[in-house]
Amino acid sequence: MKIAYLGPQASFTQLAASQIFPNEELISQSSILDCFNAVKNNEVEKAVVPLENSIEGTVSMTLDYLYDFEVFIETELIMPIAHHLMIHPDNETFEKVISHPQALAQTFHFRYDNFKDVPSQDFSSTAASAKLVSENSHEKWAAVANRYSAKLYGLKIIYENIQDFEQNHTKFIVISKSKENLQLDLLKTSEKTSLIITLPEDQAGSLHQVLSVFAWRKMNLSKIESRTLKTGLGNYFFFINVAGEWHNVLSQNAIDEIISLGSNVKFLGHYNEYTFSE
């Protein structure tokens, strides 16, 4: 089975994918959009993409593509994220730090306190930044990336665990065209149902009505987040997670009632959440 992941090799997403699919063929993609398109075009059976970081919040592109593409979520893996500062072994100092924007944001205070005057530059991924540093020994660059990247590209780690918060975790999801609830041999922490809800236009109290559908049934919402529909100011869709087991009558009746209120509901799947520890 072919599994796409947000690459390149040694990215955090590849590490997550290798835990979920240790015996499958993993295929690197250069962007989250490429991962979704690979599933859409049947180039792969599934894809692994980041959904949310405990420090920087939701990965907006993933949320937008969950709305745009006809895919389902099969499972979710929570993985601790450790960032390290690394340089080419031929160098002793650095004059610029490169990495993915989220990695730079997650290490901002460390870099501000220790290297306030060293500029930073956004790059496509943490692993790609490490690869670039390894290929340009003549440049005094440093990368923020994981330990596997340093090992793979022969870089020297000069500062370890530079993330600003110890509890730095990222949620990765598996997407596919099927409604499969993927079972993993990892620590299961919860299960949930994900929905995307679009409210009817110009109807006062419509969000309150939707939330009331869950409230009176005592269904716990563990997440609700709005995203712009990009069709004009004030137009949004809502990404909602309903915690707990799926009940064929109770859960389905809740969705049916929301639809009867004039809202559109996209069912993204009922799935398990797992945790992986380094």
PDB file of C-alpha atoms in Angstrom:
ATOM      1  CA  MET A   1       0.000   0.000   0.000  1.00  0.00           C
ATOM      2  CA  LYS A   2       1.233   3.477  -0.894  1.00  0.00           C
ATOM      3  CA  ILE A   3       1.058   6.234   1.726  1.00  0.00           C
ATOM      4  CA  ALA A   4       1.757   9.897   0.945  1.00  0.00           C
ATOM      5  CA  TYR A   5       3.209  12.213   3.563  1.00  0.00           C
ATOM      6  CA  LEU A   6       4.354  15.811   3.776  1.00  0.00           C
ATOM      7  CA  GLY A   7       8.055  15.548   3.055  1.00  0.00           C
ATOM      8  CA  PRO A   8      10.867  15.626   2.541  1.00  0.00           C
ATOM      9  CA  GLN A   9      12.528  12.651   4.199  1.00  0.00           C
ATOM     10  CA  ALA A  10      13.102  13.142   7.940  1.00  0.00           C
ATOM     11  CA  SER A  11      10.186  15.544   8.319  1.00  0.00           C
ATOM     12  CA  PHE A  12       8.063  15.221  11.442  1.00  0.00           C
ATOM     13  CA  THR A  13       5.230  14.006   9.226  1.00  0.00           C
ATOM     14  CA  GLN A  14       7.406  11.193   7.909  1.00  0.00           C
ATOM     15  CA  LEU A  15       8.222  10.174  11.473  1.00  0.00           C
ATOM     16  CA  ALA A  16       4.493  10.078  12.241  1.00  0.00           C
ATOM     17  CA  ALA A  17       3.749   8.154   9.043  1.00  0.00           C
ATOM     18  CA  SER A  18       6.430   5.583   9.846  1.00  0.00           C
ATOM     19  CA  GLN A  19       4.805   4.940  13.232  1.00  0.00           C
ATOM     20  CA  ILE A  20       1.344   4.535  11.729  1.00  0.00           C
ATOM     21  CA  PHE A  21       2.461   2.537   8.669  1.00  0.00           C
ATOM     22  CA  PRO A  22       5.764   0.833   9.567  1.00  0.00           C
ATOM     23  CA  ASN A  23       5.509  -1.731   6.756  1.00  0.00           C
ATOM     24  CA  GLU A  24       4.027   0.316   3.922  1.00  0.00           C
ATOM     25  CA  GLU A  25       5.590   2.297   1.076  1.00  0.00           C
ATOM     26  CA  LEU A  26       5.887   5.945   2.133  1.00  0.00           C
ATOM     27  CA  ILE A  27       5.925   8.518  -0.652  1.00  0.00           C
ATOM     28  CA  SER A  28       7.145  12.055   0.010  1.00  0.00           C
ATOM     29  CA  GLN A  29       5.080  15.018  -1.202  1.00  0.00           C
ATOM     30  CA  SER A  30       6.282  18.601  -1.341  1.00  0.00           C
ATOM     31  CA  SER A  31       3.119  20.186   0.075  1.00  0.00           C
ATOM     32  CA  ILE A  32      -0.068  19.411   1.978  1.00  0.00           C
ATOM     33  CA  LEU A  33      -2.017  20.099  -1.215  1.00  0.00           C
ATOM     34  CA  ASP A  34       0.047  17.473  -3.035  1.00  0.00           C
ATOM     35  CA  CYS A  35      -0.880  14.954  -0.322  1.00  0.00           C
ATOM     36  CA  PHE A  36      -4.591  15.609  -0.816  1.00  0.00           C
ATOM     37  CA  ASN A  37      -4.258  15.499  -4.595  1.00  0.00           C
ATOM     38  CA  ALA A  38      -2.378  12.188  -4.413  1.00  0.00           C
ATOM     39  CA  VAL A  39      -5.368  10.675  -2.594  1.00  0.00           C
ATOM     40  CA  LYS A  40      -7.863  12.326  -4.926  1.00  0.00           C
ATOM     41  CA  ASN A  41      -6.069  11.050  -8.049  1.00  0.00           C
ATOM     42  CA  ASN A  42      -5.657   7.510  -6.642  1.00  0.00           C
ATOM     43  CA  GLU A  43      -1.877   7.778  -6.719  1.00  0.00           C
ATOM     44  CA  VAL A  44      -1.867   6.574  -3.093  1.00  0.00           C
ATOM     45  CA  GLU A  45      -4.410   4.895  -0.829  1.00  0.00           C
ATOM     46  CA  LYS A  46      -3.898   7.246   2.112  1.00  0.00           C
ATOM     47  CA  ALA A  47      -1.948  10.323   3.192  1.00  0.00           C
ATOM     48  CA  VAL A  48      -0.563  11.616   6.491  1.00  0.00           C
ATOM     49  CA  VAL A  49      -0.716  15.371   7.100  1.00  0.00           C
ATOM     50  CA  PRO A  50      -0.351  17.652  10.152  1.00  0.00           C
ATOM     51  CA  LEU A  51      -3.582  19.058  11.577  1.00  0.00           C
ATOM     52  CA  GLU A  52      -2.758  20.969  14.752  1.00  0.00           C
ATOM     53  CA  ASN A  53       0.134  22.006  16.986  1.00  0.00           C
ATOM     54  CA  SER A  54      -0.301  22.613  20.705  1.00  0.00           C
ATOM     55  CA  ILE A  55       1.607  25.920  20.491  1.00  0.00           C
ATOM     56  CA  GLU A  56       0.772  27.358  17.080  1.00  0.00           C
ATOM     57  CA  GLY A  57      -2.730  25.941  16.681  1.00  0.00           C
ATOM     58  CA  THR A  58      -4.463  24.497  13.643  1.00  0.00           C
ATOM     59  CA  VAL A  59      -2.690  24.040  10.316  1.00  0.00           C
ATOM     60  CA  SER A  60      -5.053  26.183   8.271  1.00  0.00           C
ATOM     61  CA  MET A  61      -4.216  24.623   4.907  1.00  0.00           C
ATOM     62  CA  THR A  62      -5.163  21.161   6.157  1.00  0.00           C
ATOM     63  CA  LEU A  63      -8.475  22.466   7.455  1.00  0.00           C
ATOM     64  CA  ASP A  64      -9.232  24.208   4.159  1.00  0.00           C
ATOM     65  CA  TYR A  65      -8.471  21.081   2.134  1.00  0.00           C
ATOM     66  CA  LEU A  66     -10.653  18.938   4.396  1.00  0.00           C
ATOM     67  CA  TYR A  67     -13.440  21.257   3.308  1.00  0.00           C
ATOM     68  CA  ASP A  68     -12.466  21.278  -0.374  1.00  0.00           C
ATOM     69  CA  PHE A  69     -11.709  17.579  -0.944  1.00  0.00           C
ATOM     70  CA  GLU A  70     -13.943  14.516  -0.672  1.00  0.00           C
ATOM     71  CA  VAL A  71     -11.860  12.688   1.924  1.00  0.00           C
ATOM     72  CA  PHE A  72     -12.335  11.174   5.361  1.00  0.00           C
ATOM     73  CA  ILE A  73     -10.182  11.040   8.487  1.00  0.00           C
ATOM     74  CA  GLU A  74      -9.212   7.487   9.448  1.00  0.00           C
ATOM     75  CA  THR A  75      -7.188   8.138  12.592  1.00  0.00           C
ATOM     76  CA  GLU A  76      -5.210  10.762  14.503  1.00  0.00           C
ATOM     77  CA  LEU A  77      -1.744  10.481  16.053  1.00  0.00           C
ATOM     78  CA  ILE A  78      -0.384  12.873  18.670  1.00  0.00           C
ATOM     79  CA  MET A  79       3.412  13.084  18.627  1.00  0.00           C
ATOM     80  CA  PRO A  80       5.782  15.109  20.824  1.00  0.00           C
ATOM     81  CA  ILE A  81       7.819  17.653  18.874  1.00  0.00           C
ATOM     82  CA  ALA A  82      11.445  18.334  19.826  1.00  0.00           C
ATOM     83  CA  HIS A  83      13.394  20.997  17.934  1.00  0.00           C
ATOM     84  CA  HIS A  84      17.183  21.227  17.794  1.00  0.00           C
ATOM     85  CA  LEU A  85      19.518  23.893  16.385  1.00  0.00           C
ATOM     86  CA  MET A  86      22.052  22.390  13.989  1.00  0.00           C
ATOM     87  CA  ILE A  87      24.858  23.607  11.734  1.00  0.00           C
ATOM     88  CA  HIS A  88      27.199  22.140   9.142  1.00  0.00           C
ATOM     89  CA  PRO A  89      30.084  20.300  10.883  1.00  0.00           C
ATOM     90  CA  ASP A  90      32.614  22.392   8.954  1.00  0.00           C
ATOM     91  CA  ASN A  91      31.304  25.574  10.576  1.00  0.00           C
ATOM     92  CA  GLU A  92      31.577  26.885  14.110  1.00  0.00           C
ATOM     93  CA  THR A  93      29.108  29.757  13.938  1.00  0.00           C
ATOM     94  CA  PHE A  94      26.025  30.779  11.981  1.00  0.00           C
ATOM     95  CA  GLU A  95      24.584  34.026  10.681  1.00  0.00           C
ATOM     96  CA  LYS A  96      21.055  32.971   9.711  1.00  0.00           C
ATOM     97  CA  VAL A  97      18.490  30.442  10.947  1.00  0.00           C
ATOM     98  CA  ILE A  98      16.205  28.691   8.478  1.00  0.00           C
ATOM     99  CA  SER A  99      13.250  26.406   9.104  1.00  0.00           C
ATOM    100  CA  HIS A 100       9.533  25.912   8.631  1.00  0.00           C
ATOM    101  CA  PRO A 101       7.507  28.931   9.884  1.00  0.00           C
ATOM    102  CA  GLN A 102       5.878  26.885  12.664  1.00  0.00           C
ATOM    103  CA  ALA A 103       9.236  25.581  13.899  1.00  0.00           C
ATOM    104  CA  LEU A 104      10.597  29.138  13.957  1.00  0.00           C
ATOM    105  CA  ALA A 105       7.517  30.296  15.860  1.00  0.00           C
ATOM    106  CA  GLN A 106       7.802  27.419  18.335  1.00  0.00           C
ATOM    107  CA  THR A 107      11.435  28.378  19.102  1.00  0.00           C
ATOM    108  CA  PHE A 108      11.014  32.147  18.985  1.00  0.00           C
ATOM    109  CA  HIS A 109      11.777  32.905  22.648  1.00  0.00           C
ATOM    110  CA  PHE A 110      14.886  30.714  22.714  1.00  0.00           C
ATOM    111  CA  ARG A 111      16.252  32.432  19.628  1.00  0.00           C
ATOM    112  CA  TYR A 112      15.253  35.885  20.899  1.00  0.00           C
ATOM    113  CA  ASP A 113      16.990  35.316  24.241  1.00  0.00           C
ATOM    114  CA  ASN A 114      20.160  33.799  22.778  1.00  0.00           C
ATOM    115  CA  PHE A 115      20.462  35.029  19.182  1.00  0.00           C
ATOM    116  CA  LYS A 116      18.369  38.168  19.048  1.00  0.00           C
ATOM    117  CA  ASP A 117      20.342  39.724  16.194  1.00  0.00           C
ATOM    118  CA  VAL A 118      20.482  36.607  14.004  1.00  0.00           C
ATOM    119  CA  PRO A 119      17.862  36.794  11.240  1.00  0.00           C
ATOM    120  CA  SER A 120      15.594  33.897  10.387  1.00  0.00           C
ATOM    121  CA  GLN A 121      14.091  32.771   7.095  1.00  0.00           C
ATOM    122  CA  ASP A 122      11.009  30.666   6.406  1.00  0.00           C
ATOM    123  CA  PHE A 123      11.554  27.435   4.516  1.00  0.00           C
ATOM    124  CA  SER A 124       9.260  24.697   3.226  1.00  0.00           C
ATOM    125  CA  SER A 125       9.944  22.218   6.036  1.00  0.00           C
ATOM    126  CA  THR A 126      12.279  21.507   8.931  1.00  0.00           C
ATOM    127  CA  ALA A 127      13.886  18.581   7.112  1.00  0.00           C
ATOM    128  CA  ALA A 128      14.333  20.581   3.904  1.00  0.00           C
ATOM    129  CA  SER A 129      16.098  23.308   5.853  1.00  0.00           C
ATOM    130  CA  ALA A 130      18.474  20.735   7.351  1.00  0.00           C
ATOM    131  CA  LYS A 131      19.154  19.337   3.888  1.00  0.00           C
ATOM    132  CA  LEU A 132      19.900  22.821   2.550  1.00  0.00           C
ATOM    133  CA  VAL A 133      22.376  23.503   5.349  1.00  0.00           C
ATOM    134  CA  SER A 134      24.114  20.184   4.659  1.00  0.00           C
ATOM    135  CA  GLU A 135      24.495  21.054   0.965  1.00  0.00           C
ATOM    136  CA  ASN A 136      25.886  24.553   1.555  1.00  0.00           C
ATOM    137  CA  SER A 137      28.853  24.344   3.874  1.00  0.00           C
ATOM    138  CA  HIS A 138      30.103  27.677   2.553  1.00  0.00           C
ATOM    139  CA  GLU A 139      27.026  29.403   3.984  1.00  0.00           C
ATOM    140  CA  LYS A 140      26.924  30.126   7.710  1.00  0.00           C
ATOM    141  CA  TRP A 141      23.397  28.827   8.197  1.00  0.00           C
ATOM    142  CA  ALA A 142      21.711  26.962  11.019  1.00  0.00           C
ATOM    143  CA  ALA A 143      18.568  24.850  10.760  1.00  0.00           C
ATOM    144  CA  VAL A 144      15.839  24.134  13.291  1.00  0.00           C
ATOM    145  CA  ALA A 145      14.868  20.502  12.796  1.00  0.00           C
ATOM    146  CA  ASN A 146      14.545  17.115  14.512  1.00  0.00           C
ATOM    147  CA  ARG A 147      17.296  14.752  15.580  1.00  0.00           C
ATOM    148  CA  TYR A 148      16.690  12.373  12.679  1.00  0.00           C
ATOM    149  CA  SER A 149      17.335  15.221  10.219  1.00  0.00           C
ATOM    150  CA  ALA A 150      20.695  15.937  11.852  1.00  0.00           C
ATOM    151  CA  LYS A 151      21.659  12.281  11.600  1.00  0.00           C
ATOM    152  CA  LEU A 152      20.412  11.863   8.032  1.00  0.00           C
ATOM    153  CA  TYR A 153      22.167  14.980   6.694  1.00  0.00           C
ATOM    154  CA  GLY A 154      25.310  14.831   8.835  1.00  0.00           C
ATOM    155  CA  LEU A 155      24.742  18.035  10.783  1.00  0.00           C
ATOM    156  CA  LYS A 156      26.044  18.997  14.196  1.00  0.00           C
ATOM    157  CA  ILE A 157      23.474  19.768  16.893  1.00  0.00           C
ATOM    158  CA  ILE A 158      24.677  22.729  18.932  1.00  0.00           C
ATOM    159  CA  TYR A 159      21.545  23.271  21.056  1.00  0.00           C
ATOM    160  CA  GLU A 160      19.002  20.610  21.959  1.00  0.00           C
ATOM    161  CA  ASN A 161      15.300  20.908  22.787  1.00  0.00           C
ATOM    162  CA  ILE A 162      14.999  24.592  21.992  1.00  0.00           C
ATOM    163  CA  GLN A 163      11.186  24.604  21.759  1.00  0.00           C
ATOM    164  CA  ASP A 164       9.730  27.326  23.986  1.00  0.00           C
ATOM    165  CA  PHE A 165       7.257  25.040  25.712  1.00  0.00           C
ATOM    166  CA  GLU A 166       7.934  21.539  26.990  1.00  0.00           C
ATOM    167  CA  GLN A 167       4.440  20.364  26.094  1.00  0.00           C
ATOM    168  CA  ASN A 168       4.876  20.782  22.353  1.00  0.00           C
ATOM    169  CA  HIS A 169       2.819  18.224  20.448  1.00  0.00           C
ATOM    170  CA  THR A 170       1.449  17.951  16.931  1.00  0.00           C
ATOM    171  CA  LYS A 171      -1.630  16.070  15.770  1.00  0.00           C
ATOM    172  CA  PHE A 172      -1.281  14.183  12.502  1.00  0.00           C
ATOM    173  CA  ILE A 173      -4.242  12.693  10.642  1.00  0.00           C
ATOM    174  CA  VAL A 174      -4.587   9.928   8.076  1.00  0.00           C
ATOM    175  CA  ILE A 175      -6.894  10.833   5.198  1.00  0.00           C
ATOM    176  CA  SER A 176      -8.373   8.605   2.512  1.00  0.00           C
ATOM    177  CA  LYS A 177     -11.471   8.143   0.363  1.00  0.00           C
ATOM    178  CA  SER A 178     -12.874   5.491   2.714  1.00  0.00           C
ATOM    179  CA  LYS A 179     -14.717   5.809   6.036  1.00  0.00           C
ATOM    180  CA  GLU A 180     -12.407   3.289   7.670  1.00  0.00           C
ATOM    181  CA  ASN A 181     -11.718   3.569  11.408  1.00  0.00           C
ATOM    182  CA  LEU A 182      -8.034   2.648  11.326  1.00  0.00           C
ATOM    183  CA  GLN A 183      -6.908   0.559  14.297  1.00  0.00           C
ATOM    184  CA  LEU A 184      -3.290   0.997  15.452  1.00  0.00           C
ATOM    185  CA  ASP A 185      -1.069  -0.894  17.854  1.00  0.00           C
ATOM    186  CA  LEU A 186      -0.404   2.289  19.825  1.00  0.00           C
ATOM    187  CA  LEU A 187      -1.799   3.904  22.969  1.00  0.00           C
ATOM    188  CA  LYS A 188      -5.407   4.889  22.292  1.00  0.00           C
ATOM    189  CA  THR A 189      -6.353   8.056  24.182  1.00  0.00           C
ATOM    190  CA  SER A 190      -9.817   8.890  22.868  1.00  0.00           C
ATOM    191  CA  GLU A 191     -12.233   8.649  19.967  1.00  0.00           C
ATOM    192  CA  LYS A 192     -14.121  11.401  18.192  1.00  0.00           C
ATOM    193  CA  THR A 193     -16.297  12.394  15.275  1.00  0.00           C
ATOM    194  CA  SER A 194     -15.267  15.274  13.012  1.00  0.00           C
ATOM    195  CA  LEU A 195     -17.776  17.388  11.114  1.00  0.00           C
ATOM    196  CA  ILE A 196     -17.629  20.448   8.896  1.00  0.00           C
ATOM    197  CA  ILE A 197     -20.756  22.572   9.186  1.00  0.00           C
ATOM    198  CA  THR A 198     -21.750  25.451   6.944  1.00  0.00           C
ATOM    199  CA  LEU A 199     -24.520  27.660   8.307  1.00  0.00           C
ATOM    200  CA  PRO A 200     -27.413  29.039   6.240  1.00  0.00           C
ATOM    201  CA  GLU A 201     -26.991  32.644   5.147  1.00  0.00           C
ATOM    202  CA  ASP A 202     -28.753  35.538   6.876  1.00  0.00           C
ATOM    203  CA  GLN A 203     -30.383  33.411   9.565  1.00  0.00           C
ATOM    204  CA  ALA A 204     -30.058  34.866  13.046  1.00  0.00           C
ATOM    205  CA  GLY A 205     -29.060  32.451  15.785  1.00  0.00           C
ATOM    206  CA  SER A 206     -28.112  29.630  13.410  1.00  0.00           C
ATOM    207  CA  LEU A 207     -24.853  28.791  15.211  1.00  0.00           C
ATOM    208  CA  HIS A 208     -26.683  28.754  18.546  1.00  0.00           C
ATOM    209  CA  GLN A 209     -29.233  26.347  17.082  1.00  0.00           C
ATOM    210  CA  VAL A 210     -26.496  24.007  15.856  1.00  0.00           C
ATOM    211  CA  LEU A 211     -24.731  24.000  19.223  1.00  0.00           C
ATOM    212  CA  SER A 212     -28.044  23.374  20.986  1.00  0.00           C
ATOM    213  CA  VAL A 213     -28.449  20.173  18.949  1.00  0.00           C
ATOM    214  CA  PHE A 214     -25.375  18.778  20.696  1.00  0.00           C
ATOM    215  CA  ALA A 215     -26.068  20.380  24.084  1.00  0.00           C
ATOM    216  CA  TRP A 216     -29.480  18.879  24.804  1.00  0.00           C
ATOM    217  CA  ARG A 217     -28.185  15.449  23.768  1.00  0.00           C
ATOM    218  CA  LYS A 218     -25.255  15.937  26.195  1.00  0.00           C
ATOM    219  CA  MET A 219     -22.758  15.403  23.369  1.00  0.00           C
ATOM    220  CA  ASN A 220     -19.434  16.993  24.296  1.00  0.00           C
ATOM    221  CA  LEU A 221     -17.722  19.201  21.720  1.00  0.00           C
ATOM    222  CA  SER A 222     -13.944  19.007  22.190  1.00  0.00           C
ATOM    223  CA  LYS A 223     -13.228  21.509  19.404  1.00  0.00           C
ATOM    224  CA  ILE A 224     -15.040  24.133  17.366  1.00  0.00           C
ATOM    225  CA  GLU A 225     -13.134  26.366  14.969  1.00  0.00           C
ATOM    226  CA  SER A 226     -14.271  28.732  12.242  1.00  0.00           C
ATOM    227  CA  ARG A 227     -12.544  29.174   8.887  1.00  0.00           C
ATOM    228  CA  THR A 228     -13.373  31.648   6.163  1.00  0.00           C
ATOM    229  CA  LEU A 229     -15.106  30.282   3.082  1.00  0.00           C
ATOM    230  CA  LYS A 230     -13.145  32.779   0.956  1.00  0.00           C
ATOM    231  CA  THR A 231     -16.386  33.898  -0.674  1.00  0.00           C
ATOM    232  CA  GLY A 232     -16.628  37.212   1.153  1.00  0.00           C
ATOM    233  CA  LEU A 233     -16.295  38.772   4.574  1.00  0.00           C
ATOM    234  CA  GLY A 234     -18.391  37.104   7.241  1.00  0.00           C
ATOM    235  CA  ASN A 235     -18.727  33.746   5.451  1.00  0.00           C
ATOM    236  CA  TYR A 236     -17.354  30.810   7.444  1.00  0.00           C
ATOM    237  CA  PHE A 237     -17.459  27.075   7.881  1.00  0.00           C
ATOM    238  CA  PHE A 238     -17.048  25.399  11.265  1.00  0.00           C
ATOM    239  CA  PHE A 239     -14.813  22.435  12.040  1.00  0.00           C
ATOM    240  CA  ILE A 240     -16.269  20.526  14.989  1.00  0.00           C
ATOM    241  CA  ASN A 241     -15.045  17.535  16.967  1.00  0.00           C
ATOM    242  CA  VAL A 242     -17.594  15.550  18.970  1.00  0.00           C
ATOM    243  CA  ALA A 243     -15.881  13.587  21.733  1.00  0.00           C
ATOM    244  CA  GLY A 244     -16.798  10.007  22.582  1.00  0.00           C
ATOM    245  CA  GLU A 245     -18.287   6.975  20.916  1.00  0.00           C
ATOM    246  CA  TRP A 246     -20.436   7.038  17.806  1.00  0.00           C
ATOM    247  CA  HIS A 247     -24.050   6.114  18.526  1.00  0.00           C
ATOM    248  CA  ASN A 248     -25.974   5.011  15.447  1.00  0.00           C
ATOM    249  CA  VAL A 249     -29.220   6.623  16.612  1.00  0.00           C
ATOM    250  CA  LEU A 250     -28.129   9.547  18.793  1.00  0.00           C
ATOM    251  CA  SER A 251     -25.240  10.735  16.628  1.00  0.00           C
ATOM    252  CA  GLN A 252     -27.000  10.314  13.311  1.00  0.00           C
ATOM    253  CA  ASN A 253     -30.139  12.025  14.639  1.00  0.00           C
ATOM    254  CA  ALA A 254     -27.994  15.011  15.680  1.00  0.00           C
ATOM    255  CA  ILE A 255     -26.615  15.337  12.148  1.00  0.00           C
ATOM    256  CA  ASP A 256     -30.102  14.969  10.653  1.00  0.00           C
ATOM    257  CA  GLU A 257     -31.447  17.715  12.919  1.00  0.00           C
ATOM    258  CA  ILE A 258     -28.629  20.106  11.942  1.00  0.00           C
ATOM    259  CA  ILE A 259     -29.429  19.503   8.277  1.00  0.00           C
ATOM    260  CA  SER A 260     -33.124  20.146   8.972  1.00  0.00           C
ATOM    261  CA  LEU A 261     -32.137  23.563  10.370  1.00  0.00           C
ATOM    262  CA  GLY A 262     -30.799  24.505   6.939  1.00  0.00           C
ATOM    263  CA  SER A 263     -27.099  23.870   7.575  1.00  0.00           C
ATOM    264  CA  ASN A 264     -24.816  21.742   5.418  1.00  0.00           C
ATOM    265  CA  VAL A 265     -22.976  18.952   7.213  1.00  0.00           C
ATOM    266  CA  LYS A 266     -19.889  17.190   5.901  1.00  0.00           C
ATOM    267  CA  PHE A 267     -19.086  14.013   7.843  1.00  0.00           C
ATOM    268  CA  LEU A 268     -15.303  13.592   8.027  1.00  0.00           C
ATOM    269  CA  GLY A 269     -15.320  10.361   9.996  1.00  0.00           C
ATOM    270  CA  HIS A 270     -15.427   8.725  13.384  1.00  0.00           C
ATOM    271  CA  TYR A 271     -11.955   7.627  14.431  1.00  0.00           C
ATOM    272  CA  ASN A 272      -9.539   6.907  17.259  1.00  0.00           C
ATOM    273  CA  GLU A 273      -6.851   9.202  18.631  1.00  0.00           C
ATOM    274  CA  TYR A 274      -3.489   7.655  19.522  1.00  0.00           C
ATOM    275  CA  THR A 275      -0.387   8.946  21.270  1.00  0.00           C
ATOM    276  CA  PHE A 276       3.197   8.147  20.362  1.00  0.00           C
ATOM    277  CA  SER A 277       6.062   8.773  22.762  1.00  0.00           C
ATOM    278  CA  GLU A 278       9.647   9.166  21.563  1.00  0.00           C
TER     279      GLU A 278
END
